[in-house]
Amino acid sequence: MNPADLDYGPLAEALRQGQLTWGEVVSAYTERIALRNPILNAYVAWSAKASTDPPLPGSLRGLAVAVKDLIDCAGFPTRAGSSFFLRADPADAFAVAALRLEGAWMVGKTNTHEFAAGGTTLNPHFGPTLNPWDRNRLVGGSSGGSAAAVAARMAVAALGTDTAGSVRIPAAFTGVVGLKPTYGRISRRGVVPLSWSLDHVGPLARTVADTARVFWAMARPDPKDPTTVSRPHRPLPEPLRVGVVEPSPDLALPWDPEVASLVKTAAGWLEAAGARLVPTTLPRWKSSLAANFTIIRAESATYHRRWLRAHPDRYGVDVRTYLEAGMRVPAVDYLEAQRVRSAVVADYQRLFETVDLLVLPTVPILPPPVAEAPLVGFRLTEATAPFDLSGLPAISLPVLGPSRLPVGIQLVAPWWHEAWLFAVGERLEAARGPMPPPDGVLA
Amino acid sequence: MAAYPTPPPDDLARAVEAYLRFMAEGLDEAALGPEWEPFFAVRIDAFGTAEDGP
């Protein structure tokens, strides 16, 4: 088997046993990236040379990681998907340094929606990233390059950022696992901000186990990011009470029937494993979306205001629109959005007294055709943004439906209980069976 | 708020208006009850300060 096709457990074992050399691993990845990246445009920069040869010993020794080009990574410039932003020679972000300390190999930087301000990764400056399952459909975003790199076996894992769904949406559209941790779990130091009170760093990988490995290596307080803390978690309750989220009557558009059916199937797998299913819906769903959008737009416009005034033409049209809207958010709406946020947090505290986990689609529609990108913007974040607003940890797990397109099943846990997402996620993986590689990149 | 805005990509002013309308209407519909008065109930530093969740 090509070493680049291996998940981390078998790869680490083969390296330990001497069945593979480090040089063979590096060669496999460089050949793979040279072949597939010109088609998919997942990486915007990569290097055939690992920073340490052989890799440092550690829990992630030799694990190939792709880093979203919003996150500083020594050896590569940070450009944030922008025509003008440049940190030419950055030090590692806290999250990257944590992985490197455990022996991980930073392969390169991945394409992003410009400044992470959108969900399509149709980047006007670096080109679009294509979906490995079907190149005519959206890859999702904003961490689209990271998701495509993992799905197309150009990395074992990747780092992304998630402010309204930017890790989970592309994970769902490319058939990989994506985690948005609890707000405050992973430092954002060395990450270009989109919206500082909503930004999260999160890992993507092809399995729950690899996602968990990368997550635990980064999940530690950073004295220079005062939002980070460490909190214990309780043991997973048995029997598990799973809230099966139903579409909101307030939100005008229905879920795609194939997506809705796959969520029911996944809930059935949990029930077969002993869980008790409880129908539920998300509290103040519409308002939590509006609050999320208001806060993101106001905070991102604050970060960009000088550049936006000085050279608005250097932004892509959609991101310029996004930021111009932010410039016009009244202060009273921003404050009201933060007040709504407090109410939504209290709503979820009450909800998690009656259930232990939530299950719902990551995105309520199948990966749409690229031509429909201008029409689907808000639908992409409909089921993800409420958990950025509330800070709850959420994971997207891939399944494959009759249309042969990947769909994300989203699990949500109480604050600081990522371990529950990993435990239940592995149960879902076992019930699903192996996820095949994407068709599009092999065609 | 009947539906999501689908901002016309070629008309910046209308697109911005669509976003602003969507956000303002959604905030109004939160219908915060009296338990959310007075305004000092807002805790934008809520995350990470409690023992088990915000």
PDB file of C-alpha atoms in Angstrom, chain A residues 206-369:
ATOM      1  CA  ARG A 206      -9.931  10.820   8.033  1.00  0.00           C
ATOM      2  CA  THR A 207     -10.662   9.010  11.310  1.00  0.00           C
ATOM      3  CA  VAL A 208     -11.940  10.017  14.708  1.00  0.00           C
ATOM      4  CA  ALA A 209      -8.807   8.525  16.299  1.00  0.00           C
ATOM      5  CA  ASP A 210      -6.477  10.731  14.244  1.00  0.00           C
ATOM      6  CA  THR A 211      -8.655  13.788  14.882  1.00  0.00           C
ATOM      7  CA  ALA A 212      -8.475  13.071  18.621  1.00  0.00           C
ATOM      8  CA  ARG A 213      -4.686  12.600  18.536  1.00  0.00           C
ATOM      9  CA  VAL A 214      -4.140  15.973  16.933  1.00  0.00           C
ATOM     10  CA  PHE A 215      -6.712  17.668  19.168  1.00  0.00           C
ATOM     11  CA  TRP A 216      -5.243  16.427  22.452  1.00  0.00           C
ATOM     12  CA  ALA A 217      -1.757  17.553  21.424  1.00  0.00           C
ATOM     13  CA  MET A 218      -3.031  21.134  21.018  1.00  0.00           C
ATOM     14  CA  ALA A 219      -5.576  21.298  23.853  1.00  0.00           C
ATOM     15  CA  ARG A 220      -3.657  23.109  26.532  1.00  0.00           C
ATOM     16  CA  PRO A 221      -3.789  26.591  28.012  1.00  0.00           C
ATOM     17  CA  ASP A 222      -1.619  29.284  26.470  1.00  0.00           C
ATOM     18  CA  PRO A 223      -0.682  32.090  28.862  1.00  0.00           C
ATOM     19  CA  LYS A 224      -0.624  34.455  25.880  1.00  0.00           C
ATOM     20  CA  ASP A 225      -4.209  33.648  24.809  1.00  0.00           C
ATOM     21  CA  PRO A 226      -6.277  34.550  27.878  1.00  0.00           C
ATOM     22  CA  THR A 227      -9.367  32.761  26.532  1.00  0.00           C
ATOM     23  CA  THR A 228      -7.691  29.362  26.903  1.00  0.00           C
ATOM     24  CA  VAL A 229      -8.347  27.196  29.920  1.00  0.00           C
ATOM     25  CA  SER A 230      -8.243  23.520  30.798  1.00  0.00           C
ATOM     26  CA  ARG A 231     -11.331  21.840  32.233  1.00  0.00           C
ATOM     27  CA  PRO A 232     -12.003  18.238  33.201  1.00  0.00           C
ATOM     28  CA  HIS A 233     -14.812  16.204  31.657  1.00  0.00           C
ATOM     29  CA  ARG A 234     -17.205  13.710  33.189  1.00  0.00           C
ATOM     30  CA  PRO A 235     -17.331  10.051  32.082  1.00  0.00           C
ATOM     31  CA  LEU A 236     -19.650   9.277  29.177  1.00  0.00           C
ATOM     32  CA  PRO A 237     -23.104   8.532  30.631  1.00  0.00           C
ATOM     33  CA  GLU A 238     -24.811   5.221  29.888  1.00  0.00           C
ATOM     34  CA  PRO A 239     -27.413   4.942  28.620  1.00  0.00           C
ATOM     35  CA  LEU A 240     -26.764   7.956  26.501  1.00  0.00           C
ATOM     36  CA  ARG A 241     -29.599  10.452  25.913  1.00  0.00           C
ATOM     37  CA  VAL A 242     -29.267  11.719  22.348  1.00  0.00           C
ATOM     38  CA  GLY A 243     -31.235  14.747  21.220  1.00  0.00           C
ATOM     39  CA  VAL A 244     -32.153  14.208  17.570  1.00  0.00           C
ATOM     40  CA  VAL A 245     -32.479  17.711  16.155  1.00  0.00           C
ATOM     41  CA  GLU A 246     -35.409  18.345  13.846  1.00  0.00           C
ATOM     42  CA  PRO A 247     -35.554  21.145  11.277  1.00  0.00           C
ATOM     43  CA  SER A 248     -36.725  24.462  12.656  1.00  0.00           C
ATOM     44  CA  PRO A 249     -40.130  25.596  11.411  1.00  0.00           C
ATOM     45  CA  ASP A 250     -38.718  29.138  11.621  1.00  0.00           C
ATOM     46  CA  LEU A 251     -36.065  28.512   9.013  1.00  0.00           C
ATOM     47  CA  ALA A 252     -37.736  28.685   5.677  1.00  0.00           C
ATOM     48  CA  LEU A 253     -35.893  26.023   3.711  1.00  0.00           C
ATOM     49  CA  PRO A 254     -36.152  22.247   4.187  1.00  0.00           C
ATOM     50  CA  TRP A 255     -33.274  19.814   4.614  1.00  0.00           C
ATOM     51  CA  ASP A 256     -32.279  17.752   1.607  1.00  0.00           C
ATOM     52  CA  PRO A 257     -34.154  14.426   1.936  1.00  0.00           C
ATOM     53  CA  GLU A 258     -30.975  12.384   1.489  1.00  0.00           C
ATOM     54  CA  VAL A 259     -29.220  14.325   4.255  1.00  0.00           C
ATOM     55  CA  ALA A 260     -32.244  14.020   6.580  1.00  0.00           C
ATOM     56  CA  SER A 261     -32.437  10.291   5.930  1.00  0.00           C
ATOM     57  CA  LEU A 262     -28.735   9.768   6.710  1.00  0.00           C
ATOM     58  CA  VAL A 263     -29.100  11.633  10.028  1.00  0.00           C
ATOM     59  CA  LYS A 264     -31.970   9.295  10.932  1.00  0.00           C
ATOM     60  CA  THR A 265     -29.821   6.315  10.012  1.00  0.00           C
ATOM     61  CA  ALA A 266     -26.984   7.559  12.226  1.00  0.00           C
ATOM     62  CA  ALA A 267     -29.386   8.158  15.131  1.00  0.00           C
ATOM     63  CA  GLY A 268     -30.625   4.602  14.592  1.00  0.00           C
ATOM     64  CA  TRP A 269     -27.066   3.291  14.926  1.00  0.00           C
ATOM     65  CA  LEU A 270     -26.764   5.076  18.272  1.00  0.00           C
ATOM     66  CA  GLU A 271     -30.117   3.689  19.405  1.00  0.00           C
ATOM     67  CA  ALA A 272     -29.009   0.176  18.437  1.00  0.00           C
ATOM     68  CA  ALA A 273     -25.946   0.719  20.651  1.00  0.00           C
ATOM     69  CA  GLY A 274     -28.193   1.498  23.626  1.00  0.00           C
ATOM     70  CA  ALA A 275     -28.817   5.247  23.351  1.00  0.00           C
ATOM     71  CA  ARG A 276     -32.214   6.768  24.096  1.00  0.00           C
ATOM     72  CA  LEU A 277     -33.365   9.128  21.339  1.00  0.00           C
ATOM     73  CA  VAL A 278     -35.143  12.364  22.228  1.00  0.00           C
ATOM     74  CA  PRO A 279     -36.599  14.586  19.482  1.00  0.00           C
ATOM     75  CA  THR A 280     -35.530  18.181  19.959  1.00  0.00           C
ATOM     76  CA  THR A 281     -34.720  21.405  18.134  1.00  0.00           C
ATOM     77  CA  LEU A 282     -32.091  24.077  18.620  1.00  0.00           C
ATOM     78  CA  PRO A 283     -33.042  26.982  20.895  1.00  0.00           C
ATOM     79  CA  ARG A 284     -33.573  30.396  19.273  1.00  0.00           C
ATOM     80  CA  TRP A 285     -32.110  28.936  16.088  1.00  0.00           C
ATOM     81  CA  LYS A 286     -32.824  31.876  13.800  1.00  0.00           C
ATOM     82  CA  SER A 287     -31.695  34.442  16.321  1.00  0.00           C
ATOM     83  CA  SER A 288     -28.500  32.570  17.066  1.00  0.00           C
ATOM     84  CA  LEU A 289     -27.654  32.664  13.360  1.00  0.00           C
ATOM     85  CA  ALA A 290     -28.372  36.388  13.225  1.00  0.00           C
ATOM     86  CA  ALA A 291     -26.268  36.991  16.350  1.00  0.00           C
ATOM     87  CA  ASN A 292     -23.385  34.953  14.939  1.00  0.00           C
ATOM     88  CA  PHE A 293     -23.472  36.847  11.639  1.00  0.00           C
ATOM     89  CA  THR A 294     -23.732  40.215  13.378  1.00  0.00           C
ATOM     90  CA  ILE A 295     -20.769  39.554  15.667  1.00  0.00           C
ATOM     91  CA  ILE A 296     -18.599  38.141  12.875  1.00  0.00           C
ATOM     92  CA  ARG A 297     -19.289  41.004  10.553  1.00  0.00           C
ATOM     93  CA  ALA A 298     -18.732  43.690  13.175  1.00  0.00           C
ATOM     94  CA  GLU A 299     -15.541  42.156  14.553  1.00  0.00           C
ATOM     95  CA  SER A 300     -14.070  41.306  11.144  1.00  0.00           C
ATOM     96  CA  ALA A 301     -14.806  44.819   9.857  1.00  0.00           C
ATOM     97  CA  THR A 302     -13.041  46.192  12.940  1.00  0.00           C
ATOM     98  CA  TYR A 303      -9.947  44.159  12.097  1.00  0.00           C
ATOM     99  CA  HIS A 304     -10.050  45.154   8.425  1.00  0.00           C
ATOM    100  CA  ARG A 305     -11.290  48.753   8.648  1.00  0.00           C
ATOM    101  CA  ARG A 306      -8.041  50.506   7.725  1.00  0.00           C
ATOM    102  CA  TRP A 307      -7.334  48.228   4.768  1.00  0.00           C
ATOM    103  CA  LEU A 308     -10.945  48.394   3.653  1.00  0.00           C
ATOM    104  CA  ARG A 309     -10.817  52.185   3.596  1.00  0.00           C
ATOM    105  CA  ALA A 310      -7.377  52.332   1.995  1.00  0.00           C
ATOM    106  CA  HIS A 311      -7.819  49.791  -0.786  1.00  0.00           C
ATOM    107  CA  PRO A 312     -11.267  48.153  -0.979  1.00  0.00           C
ATOM    108  CA  ASP A 313     -10.497  46.964  -4.507  1.00  0.00           C
ATOM    109  CA  ARG A 314      -7.866  44.556  -3.206  1.00  0.00           C
ATOM    110  CA  TYR A 315     -10.556  42.342  -1.693  1.00  0.00           C
ATOM    111  CA  GLY A 316     -12.635  39.885  -3.693  1.00  0.00           C
ATOM    112  CA  VAL A 317     -16.209  41.054  -4.341  1.00  0.00           C
ATOM    113  CA  ASP A 318     -17.875  38.702  -1.852  1.00  0.00           C
ATOM    114  CA  VAL A 319     -15.471  39.450   1.007  1.00  0.00           C
ATOM    115  CA  ARG A 320     -15.670  43.154   0.344  1.00  0.00           C
ATOM    116  CA  THR A 321     -19.477  42.912   0.584  1.00  0.00           C
ATOM    117  CA  TYR A 322     -19.134  40.936   3.812  1.00  0.00           C
ATOM    118  CA  LEU A 323     -16.854  43.557   5.350  1.00  0.00           C
ATOM    119  CA  GLU A 324     -18.867  46.528   4.067  1.00  0.00           C
ATOM    120  CA  ALA A 325     -21.892  45.036   5.819  1.00  0.00           C
ATOM    121  CA  GLY A 326     -19.804  44.772   8.966  1.00  0.00           C
ATOM    122  CA  MET A 327     -18.848  48.462   8.735  1.00  0.00           C
ATOM    123  CA  ARG A 328     -22.541  49.303   8.858  1.00  0.00           C
ATOM    124  CA  VAL A 329     -23.580  47.117  11.820  1.00  0.00           C
ATOM    125  CA  PRO A 330     -24.843  49.566  14.461  1.00  0.00           C
ATOM    126  CA  ALA A 331     -23.198  49.358  17.884  1.00  0.00           C
ATOM    127  CA  VAL A 332     -26.598  48.590  19.397  1.00  0.00           C
ATOM    128  CA  ASP A 333     -26.967  45.546  17.138  1.00  0.00           C
ATOM    129  CA  TYR A 334     -23.531  44.263  18.089  1.00  0.00           C
ATOM    130  CA  LEU A 335     -24.371  44.617  21.778  1.00  0.00           C
ATOM    131  CA  GLU A 336     -27.772  43.045  21.288  1.00  0.00           C
ATOM    132  CA  ALA A 337     -26.083  40.124  19.492  1.00  0.00           C
ATOM    133  CA  GLN A 338     -23.830  39.570  22.505  1.00  0.00           C
ATOM    134  CA  ARG A 339     -26.903  39.697  24.755  1.00  0.00           C
ATOM    135  CA  VAL A 340     -28.661  37.145  22.543  1.00  0.00           C
ATOM    136  CA  ARG A 341     -25.528  35.056  22.803  1.00  0.00           C
ATOM    137  CA  SER A 342     -25.764  34.989  26.591  1.00  0.00           C
ATOM    138  CA  ALA A 343     -29.395  33.900  26.339  1.00  0.00           C
ATOM    139  CA  VAL A 344     -28.520  31.166  23.839  1.00  0.00           C
ATOM    140  CA  VAL A 345     -25.762  29.874  26.136  1.00  0.00           C
ATOM    141  CA  ALA A 346     -28.294  29.675  28.969  1.00  0.00           C
ATOM    142  CA  ASP A 347     -30.740  27.865  26.628  1.00  0.00           C
ATOM    143  CA  TYR A 348     -28.097  25.215  25.873  1.00  0.00           C
ATOM    144  CA  GLN A 349     -27.253  24.810  29.559  1.00  0.00           C
ATOM    145  CA  ARG A 350     -30.907  23.885  30.110  1.00  0.00           C
ATOM    146  CA  LEU A 351     -31.029  21.652  27.020  1.00  0.00           C
ATOM    147  CA  PHE A 352     -27.999  19.654  28.179  1.00  0.00           C
ATOM    148  CA  GLU A 353     -29.787  18.883  31.438  1.00  0.00           C
ATOM    149  CA  THR A 354     -32.218  16.786  29.374  1.00  0.00           C
ATOM    150  CA  VAL A 355     -29.841  15.264  26.773  1.00  0.00           C
ATOM    151  CA  ASP A 356     -26.151  14.296  26.721  1.00  0.00           C
ATOM    152  CA  LEU A 357     -25.445  14.800  23.019  1.00  0.00           C
ATOM    153  CA  LEU A 358     -27.125  16.329  19.981  1.00  0.00           C
ATOM    154  CA  VAL A 359     -27.129  14.817  16.502  1.00  0.00           C
ATOM    155  CA  LEU A 360     -27.992  16.792  13.360  1.00  0.00           C
ATOM    156  CA  PRO A 361     -26.623  17.367   9.867  1.00  0.00           C
ATOM    157  CA  THR A 362     -23.432  19.369   9.584  1.00  0.00           C
ATOM    158  CA  VAL A 363     -24.885  21.015   6.459  1.00  0.00           C
ATOM    159  CA  PRO A 364     -28.549  20.431   5.558  1.00  0.00           C
ATOM    160  CA  ILE A 365     -27.821  20.168   1.822  1.00  0.00           C
ATOM    161  CA  LEU A 366     -25.549  18.028  -0.362  1.00  0.00           C
ATOM    162  CA  PRO A 367     -22.370  19.668  -1.687  1.00  0.00           C
ATOM    163  CA  PRO A 368     -23.900  22.085  -4.207  1.00  0.00           C
ATOM    164  CA  PRO A 369     -22.678  22.674  -7.750  1.00  0.00           C
TER     165      PRO A 369
END
